[in-house]
Amino acid sequence: EDQVTQSPEALRLQEGESSSLNCSYTVSGLRGLFWYRQDPGKGPEFLFTLYSAGEEKEKERLKATLTKKESFLHITAPKPEDSATYLCAVQANRDDKIIFGKGTRLHILP
Amino acid sequence: NAGVTQTPKFRILKIGQSMTLQCTQDMNHNYMYWYRQDPGMGLKLIYYSVGAGITDKGEVPNGYNVSRSTTEDFPLRLELAAPSQTSVYFCASSYRPRHEQFFGPGTRLTVL
């Protein structure tokens, strides 16, 4: 069964304190891994798609990496506006379904 | 472009009532999805569609029905509402499954 596990469930950081969020996945043939950001009361917003192990993508203070078993979302020198829930999702080769993890709630303290 | 729009934003239903959640996208995307999100539980796929006239079940389809008569619209029907269907419902669309999904603002549904 395809699974996506995100850790930690919640993370509190001081402004400027860098850290990483983890997304472990079990899927029979990865077609794509996605990262989304979700603010309270809103729909998720797309951040990155990674397609193959070794791939990396960056956007402002965020950098996503991918291995054959997990993905990391690295956040460098975060600011309070980076506070949100970060969702990881995967798509397997065999169908068009997208499986989401439960998310990591990130809180950046000023 | 409005992107993905959903109506209503909020709704309270009594047990046994029925309703339709509306979803429309103006990006000419073939792929559309319905998710539900319970507190701390991420998103669960209810139904999805790969084009007009084609729909398929996701992880949690029981108690729901969908139709896709046009590219733009993908309504979600709840028959005989139950308290377990209290949740936030998100509609999304994408050009292809490998591409980013665009999400609507969500519908918060309470069944009492």
Coordinates of C-alpha atoms in Angstrom, one line a residue:
Chain A
E1 CA 0.0 0.0 0.0
D2 CA 1.3 3.5 -0.9
Q3 CA 2.1 5.6 2.1
V4 CA 3.5 9.0 2.9
T5 CA 4.8 9.9 6.4
Q6 CA 5.8 13.3 7.4
S7 CA 7.9 14.3 10.4
P8 CA 7.8 16.1 12.7
E9 CA 4.1 16.7 13.2
A10 CA 4.9 20.2 14.5
L11 CA 8.0 22.3 14.7
R12 CA 8.7 25.6 16.4
L13 CA 11.7 27.6 15.4
Q14 CA 13.2 31.0 16.3
E15 CA 13.4 33.4 13.4
G16 CA 16.7 32.7 11.6
E17 CA 17.0 29.1 12.9
S18 CA 17.4 26.7 10.0
S19 CA 15.9 23.2 10.0
S20 CA 14.5 20.5 7.8
L21 CA 11.2 18.7 7.3
N22 CA 11.1 15.1 6.4
C23 CA 8.7 13.2 4.0
S24 CA 9.2 9.4 3.8
Y25 CA 7.3 7.5 1.2
T26 CA 6.5 4.0 0.1
V27 CA 5.2 3.7 -3.4
S28 CA 5.5 1.2 -6.2
G29 CA 7.3 3.4 -8.8
L30 CA 7.4 7.1 -8.1
R31 CA 6.1 9.3 -10.8
G32 CA 6.4 12.5 -8.8
L33 CA 6.7 14.0 -5.3
F34 CA 5.1 17.3 -4.5
W35 CA 5.5 19.9 -1.7
Y36 CA 2.6 22.3 -0.9
R37 CA 2.2 25.1 1.7
Q38 CA -1.1 25.6 3.4
D39 CA -2.1 28.6 5.4
P40 CA -5.0 28.4 8.0
G41 CA -8.4 28.5 6.3
K42 CA -7.0 28.3 2.8
G43 CA -6.3 25.7 0.1
P44 CA -2.8 24.3 -0.4
E45 CA -0.4 26.2 -2.6
F46 CA 2.1 24.5 -4.8
L47 CA 5.8 24.8 -4.0
F48 CA 7.8 22.1 -5.8
T49 CA 7.6 18.9 -7.8
L50 CA 10.6 16.4 -7.8
Y51 CA 10.7 13.5 -10.3
S52 CA 13.8 11.5 -9.6
A53 CA 16.3 10.7 -6.9
G54 CA 19.1 13.3 -6.6
E55 CA 16.9 16.2 -7.9
E56 CA 16.9 19.4 -6.0
K57 CA 14.8 22.6 -6.3
E58 CA 15.0 25.9 -4.6
K59 CA 12.6 28.9 -4.0
E60 CA 13.6 31.8 -1.7
R61 CA 14.4 30.2 1.7
L62 CA 13.2 26.8 0.8
K63 CA 15.1 23.9 -0.8
A64 CA 13.6 20.5 -1.6
T65 CA 15.6 17.3 -2.1
L66 CA 14.7 13.8 -3.1
T67 CA 16.2 10.3 -2.5
K68 CA 14.7 6.9 -3.3
K69 CA 13.0 6.7 0.1
E70 CA 12.4 10.3 1.3
S71 CA 12.4 14.0 0.6
F72 CA 13.5 16.9 2.7
L73 CA 12.3 20.4 2.7
H74 CA 15.1 22.5 4.1
I75 CA 14.3 26.0 5.3
T76 CA 17.1 28.4 5.7
A77 CA 17.0 31.5 8.0
P78 CA 13.2 31.3 8.3
K79 CA 11.0 34.3 8.9
P80 CA 7.6 34.5 10.7
E81 CA 5.8 34.6 7.4
D82 CA 7.1 31.1 6.6
S83 CA 4.8 29.8 9.4
A84 CA 2.3 27.4 7.7
T85 CA 1.5 23.7 7.3
Y86 CA 3.8 22.0 4.8
L87 CA 2.2 19.0 2.9
C88 CA 4.1 16.3 1.0
A89 CA 2.3 14.2 -1.7
V90 CA 3.3 11.4 -4.1
Q91 CA 2.0 10.0 -7.3
A92 CA 2.7 6.4 -8.3
N93 CA 3.4 5.2 -11.8
R94 CA 0.4 2.9 -11.9
D95 CA -2.4 5.4 -11.6
D96 CA -3.4 9.1 -11.4
K97 CA -4.1 9.2 -7.7
I98 CA -2.2 11.6 -5.4
I99 CA -1.5 10.5 -1.8
F100 CA -0.9 13.2 0.8
G101 CA 0.9 13.0 4.1
K102 CA -0.6 14.6 7.2
G103 CA 1.7 17.6 7.1
T104 CA 4.1 19.4 9.3
R105 CA 2.9 22.5 11.2
L106 CA 5.8 25.0 11.2
H107 CA 5.7 28.0 13.5
I108 CA 8.5 30.6 13.3
L109 CA 8.8 32.8 16.4
P110 CA 9.9 36.4 15.9
Chain B
N1 CA -8.3 33.9 -14.5
A2 CA -10.4 33.0 -11.4
G3 CA -8.6 29.6 -11.1
V4 CA -10.6 27.1 -9.1
T5 CA -13.8 28.3 -7.4
Q6 CA -15.9 26.5 -4.9
T7 CA -19.4 27.2 -3.5
P8 CA -20.6 27.4 -0.9
K9 CA -17.9 28.5 1.6
F10 CA -19.8 27.2 4.6
R11 CA -22.8 24.9 5.1
I12 CA -24.5 23.3 8.0
L13 CA -26.6 20.2 7.2
K14 CA -28.9 18.1 9.3
I15 CA -28.4 14.3 9.3
G16 CA -30.0 12.7 6.3
Q17 CA -30.1 15.9 4.2
S18 CA -28.4 16.0 0.7
M19 CA -26.4 18.7 -1.0
T20 CA -24.1 19.4 -3.9
L21 CA -20.7 21.1 -3.5
Q22 CA -19.8 23.0 -6.7
C23 CA -16.4 23.3 -8.2
T24 CA -15.4 25.2 -11.4
Q25 CA -12.1 25.8 -13.0
D26 CA -11.2 28.1 -15.9
M27 CA -7.8 26.8 -16.8
N28 CA -9.0 24.1 -19.2
H29 CA -7.5 21.4 -17.1
N30 CA -8.5 17.8 -17.8
Y31 CA -7.7 16.5 -14.3
M32 CA -9.9 17.4 -11.4
Y33 CA -10.0 16.1 -7.8
W34 CA -12.1 16.2 -4.7
Y35 CA -10.4 15.9 -1.2
R36 CA -11.6 16.1 2.3
Q37 CA -9.4 17.4 5.1
D38 CA -10.0 16.5 8.7
P39 CA -8.0 18.3 11.5
G40 CA -4.4 17.0 11.6
M41 CA -5.2 14.4 9.0
G42 CA -3.9 15.8 5.7
L43 CA -5.9 15.4 2.5
K44 CA -7.8 12.3 1.6
L45 CA -8.8 11.8 -2.1
I46 CA -12.6 11.2 -2.5
Y47 CA -13.0 11.1 -6.3
Y48 CA -11.1 12.3 -9.3
S49 CA -11.7 12.8 -13.0
V50 CA -9.4 12.6 -16.0
G51 CA -11.7 14.3 -18.4
A52 CA -15.4 15.0 -19.2
G53 CA -17.4 11.9 -18.7
I54 CA -14.7 10.0 -16.8
T55 CA -14.5 9.7 -13.1
D56 CA -12.9 7.2 -10.6
K57 CA -12.9 6.5 -6.9
G58 CA -10.2 7.7 -4.6
E59 CA -9.4 6.5 -1.0
V60 CA -12.7 7.5 0.7
P61 CA -15.5 7.5 -1.9
N62 CA -18.3 6.0 0.3
G63 CA -21.2 8.4 0.8
Y64 CA -20.3 10.6 -2.1
N65 CA -21.1 10.8 -5.8
V66 CA -19.6 12.9 -8.7
S67 CA -20.3 13.7 -12.3
R68 CA -18.2 15.5 -15.0
S69 CA -20.3 16.6 -17.9
T70 CA -18.0 19.5 -18.9
T71 CA -14.3 20.2 -18.6
E72 CA -14.9 23.2 -16.3
D73 CA -17.3 21.7 -13.7
F74 CA -16.9 18.8 -11.2
P75 CA -19.7 18.8 -8.6
L76 CA -19.6 16.5 -5.5
R77 CA -22.9 15.2 -4.3
L78 CA -23.5 14.1 -0.7
E79 CA -26.6 11.9 -0.2
L80 CA -27.9 11.2 3.3
A81 CA -25.4 13.3 5.1
A82 CA -23.8 11.8 8.3
P83 CA -21.8 13.4 11.1
S84 CA -18.7 11.6 9.8
Q85 CA -18.9 13.8 6.7
T86 CA -18.2 16.9 8.8
S87 CA -15.0 18.2 7.2
V88 CA -13.4 20.8 4.9
Y89 CA -13.7 19.9 1.2
F90 CA -11.2 21.0 -1.4
C91 CA -11.5 20.8 -5.1
A92 CA -8.3 20.9 -7.2
S93 CA -7.4 20.7 -10.9
S94 CA -4.2 20.0 -12.9
Y95 CA -3.0 19.9 -16.5
R96 CA -1.7 16.4 -15.9
P97 CA -1.2 14.3 -12.7
R98 CA 2.6 15.0 -12.8
H99 CA 1.9 18.7 -12.7
E100 CA 1.0 21.0 -9.9
Q101 CA -2.5 21.0 -8.6
F102 CA -4.4 24.2 -8.2
F103 CA -6.7 24.2 -5.2
G104 CA -9.9 26.0 -4.5
P105 CA -10.6 27.9 -1.2
G106 CA -12.5 25.0 0.3
T107 CA -16.0 24.4 1.7
R108 CA -16.4 23.9 5.4
L109 CA -19.3 21.5 6.0
T110 CA -20.8 20.6 9.4
V111 CA -23.4 17.8 9.7
L112 CA -25.5 17.9 12.9

